[in-house]
mmCIF file of C-alpha atoms in Angstrom:
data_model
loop_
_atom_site.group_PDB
_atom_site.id
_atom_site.type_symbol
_atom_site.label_atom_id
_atom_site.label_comp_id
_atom_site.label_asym_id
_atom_site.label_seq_id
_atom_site.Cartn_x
_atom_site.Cartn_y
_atom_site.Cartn_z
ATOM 1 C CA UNK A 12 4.241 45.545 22.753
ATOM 2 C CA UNK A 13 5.315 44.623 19.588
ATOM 3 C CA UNK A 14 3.205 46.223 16.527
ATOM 4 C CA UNK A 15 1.257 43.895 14.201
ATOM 5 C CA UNK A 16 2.086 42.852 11.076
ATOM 6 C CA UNK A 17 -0.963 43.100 8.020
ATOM 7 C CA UNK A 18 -0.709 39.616 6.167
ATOM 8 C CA UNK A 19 -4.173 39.963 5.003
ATOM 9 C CA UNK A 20 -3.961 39.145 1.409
ATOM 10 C CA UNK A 21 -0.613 37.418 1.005
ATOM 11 C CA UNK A 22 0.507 34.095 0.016
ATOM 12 C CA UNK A 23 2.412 31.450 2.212
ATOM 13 C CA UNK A 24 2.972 28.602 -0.018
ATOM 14 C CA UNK A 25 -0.258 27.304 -0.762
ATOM 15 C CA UNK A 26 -2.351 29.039 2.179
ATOM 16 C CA UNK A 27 -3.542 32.798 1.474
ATOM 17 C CA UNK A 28 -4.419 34.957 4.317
ATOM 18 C CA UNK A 29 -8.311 35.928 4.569
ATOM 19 C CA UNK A 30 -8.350 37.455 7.841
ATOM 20 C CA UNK A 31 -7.039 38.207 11.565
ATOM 21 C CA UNK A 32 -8.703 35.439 13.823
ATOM 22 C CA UNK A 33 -8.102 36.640 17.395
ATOM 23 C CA UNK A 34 -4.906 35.955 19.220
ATOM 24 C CA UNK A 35 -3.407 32.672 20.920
ATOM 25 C CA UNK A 36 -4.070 32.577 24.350
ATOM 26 C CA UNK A 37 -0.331 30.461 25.058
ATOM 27 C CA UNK A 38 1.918 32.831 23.482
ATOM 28 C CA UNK A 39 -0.590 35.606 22.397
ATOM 29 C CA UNK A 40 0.933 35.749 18.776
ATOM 30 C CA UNK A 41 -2.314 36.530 16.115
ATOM 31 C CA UNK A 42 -4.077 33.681 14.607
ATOM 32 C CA UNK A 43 -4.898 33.806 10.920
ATOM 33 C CA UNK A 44 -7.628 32.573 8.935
ATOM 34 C CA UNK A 45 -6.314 31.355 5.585
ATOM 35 C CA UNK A 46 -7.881 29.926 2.436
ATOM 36 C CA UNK A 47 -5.849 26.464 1.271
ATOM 37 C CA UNK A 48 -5.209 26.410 -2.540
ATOM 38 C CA UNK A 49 -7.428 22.805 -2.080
ATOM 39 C CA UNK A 50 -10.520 25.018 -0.843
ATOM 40 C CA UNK A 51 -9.921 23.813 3.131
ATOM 41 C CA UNK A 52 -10.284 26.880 5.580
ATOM 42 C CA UNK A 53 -8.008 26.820 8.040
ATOM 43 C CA UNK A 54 -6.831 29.075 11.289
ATOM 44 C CA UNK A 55 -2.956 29.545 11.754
ATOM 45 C CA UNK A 56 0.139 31.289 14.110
ATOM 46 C CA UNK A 57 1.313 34.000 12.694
ATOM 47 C CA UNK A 58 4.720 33.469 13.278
ATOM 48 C CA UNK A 59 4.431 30.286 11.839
ATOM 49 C CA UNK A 60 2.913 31.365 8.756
ATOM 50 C CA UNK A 61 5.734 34.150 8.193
ATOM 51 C CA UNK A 62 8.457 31.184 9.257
ATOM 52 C CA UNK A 63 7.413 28.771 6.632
ATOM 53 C CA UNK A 64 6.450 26.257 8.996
ATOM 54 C CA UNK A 65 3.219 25.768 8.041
ATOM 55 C CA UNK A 66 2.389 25.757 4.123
ATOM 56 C CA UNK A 67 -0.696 24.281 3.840
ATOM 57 C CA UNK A 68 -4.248 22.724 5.500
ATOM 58 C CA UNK A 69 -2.770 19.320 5.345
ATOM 59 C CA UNK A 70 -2.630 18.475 1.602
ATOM 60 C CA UNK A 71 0.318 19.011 0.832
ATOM 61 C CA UNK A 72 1.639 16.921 3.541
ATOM 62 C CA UNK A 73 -0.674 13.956 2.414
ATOM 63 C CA UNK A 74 0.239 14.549 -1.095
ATOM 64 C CA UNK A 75 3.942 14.465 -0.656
ATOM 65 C CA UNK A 76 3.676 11.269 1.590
ATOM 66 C CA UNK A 77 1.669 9.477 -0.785
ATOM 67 C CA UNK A 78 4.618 10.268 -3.214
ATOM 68 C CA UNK A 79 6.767 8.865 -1.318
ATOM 69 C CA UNK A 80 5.125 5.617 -0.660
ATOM 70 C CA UNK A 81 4.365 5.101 -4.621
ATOM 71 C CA UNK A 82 8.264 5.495 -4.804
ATOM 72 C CA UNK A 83 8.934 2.872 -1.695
ATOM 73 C CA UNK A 84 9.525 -0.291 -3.597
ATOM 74 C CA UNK A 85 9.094 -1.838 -0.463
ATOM 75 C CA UNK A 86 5.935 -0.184 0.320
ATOM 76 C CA UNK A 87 4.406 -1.436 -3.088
ATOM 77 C CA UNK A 88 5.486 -4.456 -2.601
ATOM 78 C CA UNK A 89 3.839 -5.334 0.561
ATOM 79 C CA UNK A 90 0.560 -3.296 -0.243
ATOM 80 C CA UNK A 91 -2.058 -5.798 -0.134
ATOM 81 C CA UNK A 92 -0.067 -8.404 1.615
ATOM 82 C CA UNK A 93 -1.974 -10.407 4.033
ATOM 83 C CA UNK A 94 0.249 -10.567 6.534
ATOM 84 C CA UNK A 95 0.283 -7.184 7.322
ATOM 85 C CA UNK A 96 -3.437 -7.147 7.931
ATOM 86 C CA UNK A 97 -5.436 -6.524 10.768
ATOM 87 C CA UNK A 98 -8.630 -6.795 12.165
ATOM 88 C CA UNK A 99 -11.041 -4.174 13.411
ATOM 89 C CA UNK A 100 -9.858 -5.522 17.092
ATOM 90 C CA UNK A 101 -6.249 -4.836 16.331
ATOM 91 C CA UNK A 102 -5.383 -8.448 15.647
ATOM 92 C CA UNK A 103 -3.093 -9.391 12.881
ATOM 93 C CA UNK A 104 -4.738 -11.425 10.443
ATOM 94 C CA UNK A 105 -1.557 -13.725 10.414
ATOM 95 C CA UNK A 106 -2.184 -14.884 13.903
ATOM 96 C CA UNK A 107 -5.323 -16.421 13.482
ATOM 97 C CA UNK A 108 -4.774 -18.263 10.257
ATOM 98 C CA UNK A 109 -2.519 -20.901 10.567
ATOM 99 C CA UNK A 110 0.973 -20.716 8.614
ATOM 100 C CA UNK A 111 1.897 -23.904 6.069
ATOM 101 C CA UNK A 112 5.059 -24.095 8.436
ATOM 102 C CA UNK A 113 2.996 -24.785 11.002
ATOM 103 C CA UNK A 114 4.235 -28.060 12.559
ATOM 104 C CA UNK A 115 2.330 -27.688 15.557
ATOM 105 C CA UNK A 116 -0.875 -27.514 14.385
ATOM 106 C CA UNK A 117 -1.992 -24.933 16.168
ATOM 107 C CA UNK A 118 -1.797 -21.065 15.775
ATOM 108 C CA UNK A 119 0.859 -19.257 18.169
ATOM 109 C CA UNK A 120 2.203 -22.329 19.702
ATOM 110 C CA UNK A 121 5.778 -23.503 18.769
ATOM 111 C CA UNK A 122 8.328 -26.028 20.133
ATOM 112 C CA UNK A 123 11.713 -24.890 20.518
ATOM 113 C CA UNK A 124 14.218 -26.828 20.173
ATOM 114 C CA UNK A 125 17.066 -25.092 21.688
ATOM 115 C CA UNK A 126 15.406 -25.134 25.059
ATOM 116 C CA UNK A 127 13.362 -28.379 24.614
ATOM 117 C CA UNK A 128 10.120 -25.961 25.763
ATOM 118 C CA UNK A 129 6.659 -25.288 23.967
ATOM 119 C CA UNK A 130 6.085 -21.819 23.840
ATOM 120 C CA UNK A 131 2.460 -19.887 23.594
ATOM 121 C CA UNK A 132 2.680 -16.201 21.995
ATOM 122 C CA UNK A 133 -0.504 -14.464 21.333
ATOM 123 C CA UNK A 134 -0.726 -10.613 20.435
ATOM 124 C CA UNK A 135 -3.626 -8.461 20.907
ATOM 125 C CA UNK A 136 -3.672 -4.842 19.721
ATOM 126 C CA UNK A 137 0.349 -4.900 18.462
ATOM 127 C CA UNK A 138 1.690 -5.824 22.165
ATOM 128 C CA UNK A 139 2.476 -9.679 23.319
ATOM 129 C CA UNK A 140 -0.484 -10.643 25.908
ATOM 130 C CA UNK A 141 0.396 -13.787 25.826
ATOM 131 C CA UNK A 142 4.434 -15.111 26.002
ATOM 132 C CA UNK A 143 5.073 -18.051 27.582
ATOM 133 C CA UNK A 144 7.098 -21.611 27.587
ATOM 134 C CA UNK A 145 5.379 -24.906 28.835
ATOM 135 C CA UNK A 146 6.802 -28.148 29.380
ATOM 136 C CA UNK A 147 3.910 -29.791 27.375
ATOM 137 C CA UNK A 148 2.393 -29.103 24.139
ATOM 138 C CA UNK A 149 -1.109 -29.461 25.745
ATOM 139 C CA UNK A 150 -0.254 -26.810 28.562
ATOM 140 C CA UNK A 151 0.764 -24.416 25.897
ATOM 141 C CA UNK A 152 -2.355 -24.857 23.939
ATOM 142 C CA UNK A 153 -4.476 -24.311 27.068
ATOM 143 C CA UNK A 154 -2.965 -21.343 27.249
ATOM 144 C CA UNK A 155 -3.444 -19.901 24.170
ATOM 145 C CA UNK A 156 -6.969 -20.838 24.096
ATOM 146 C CA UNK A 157 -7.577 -19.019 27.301
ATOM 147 C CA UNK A 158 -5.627 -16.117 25.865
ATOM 148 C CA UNK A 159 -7.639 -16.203 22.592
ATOM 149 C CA UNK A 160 -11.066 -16.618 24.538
ATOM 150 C CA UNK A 161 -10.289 -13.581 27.026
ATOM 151 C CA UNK A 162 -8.801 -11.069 24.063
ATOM 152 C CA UNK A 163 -11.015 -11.872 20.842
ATOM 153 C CA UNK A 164 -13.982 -13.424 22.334
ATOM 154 C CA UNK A 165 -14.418 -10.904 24.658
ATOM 155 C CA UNK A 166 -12.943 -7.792 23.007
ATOM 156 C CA UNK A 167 -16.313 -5.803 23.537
ATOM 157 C CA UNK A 168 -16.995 -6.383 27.417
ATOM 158 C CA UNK A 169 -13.822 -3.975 27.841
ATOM 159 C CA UNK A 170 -12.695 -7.022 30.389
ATOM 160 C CA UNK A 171 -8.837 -7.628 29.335
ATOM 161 C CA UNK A 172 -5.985 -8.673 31.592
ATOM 162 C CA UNK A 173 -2.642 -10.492 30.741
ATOM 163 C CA UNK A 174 -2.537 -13.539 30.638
ATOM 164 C CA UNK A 175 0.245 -15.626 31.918
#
């Protein structure tokens, strides 16, 4: 049994060491209570701590990201685009207002003209529920109204299947 080490006191990167907070019961290293330079309490490994692997509450991960993202032109860019919103359901803003290039006329139905097929696409919750080609336009539509009525008309009865 190895002895323990007294950390109470010391400083790993912004997290100082208040006191010993039992042991972990998966690899039965100490767990440390530590005071974040932001004012969070938090519990920590030992070994961790001592390794560097853990510097902070949290902060300083969120702080760092948000760096990065201000520095993303990319990121800026799209911020407030509406085409990468969503709603509370999970479904993209995008599919339910119809596009100017629309030449359909309506949302998530397409012809394509390599195949000479209509095709119905509707996605619900970032996965395709709906992805299918029809011979007619009207069959495709059909389909994508069923779709819409069984994933955003009835989001809250918890009854969802796949269509198609």
């Amino acid at each position: 049994m190895s002895r323990m080490i007294e950390m109470k006191g010391k400083q790993f990167g912004r997290l100082t060491v208040i006191r010993q907070n039992g042991q972990d019961p998966k690899n039965a290293d100490l767990l440390w209570e530590c005071r974040c330079s932001c004012g969070n309490i938090v519990t920590v490994d030992g070994s961790r701590l001592r390794g560097g692997y853990v510097r902070s509450c949290g902060c300083l991960r969120r702080e760092l990201a948000r760096e990065r993202y201000s520095q993303n032109a990319g990121f800026t860019k799209n911020m407030g685009n509406p085409q990468n919103l969503r709603t509370s359901d999970g479904i993209m803003v995008s599919s339910i207002k119809e596009s100017q290039r629309n030449t359909s006329g309506v949302v998530g139905v397409s012809y394509d003209k390599t195949t000479g097929r209509w095709l119905s696409r509707l996605m619900y919750k970032g996965r395709y529920v709906l992805l299918k080609s029809f011979d007619t336009k009207a069959e495709a539509v059909e389909a994508r109204k069923a779709a819409e009525n069984l994933y955003w008309h009835k989001a809250e009865s918890g009854n969802k299947q796949t269509v198609g």
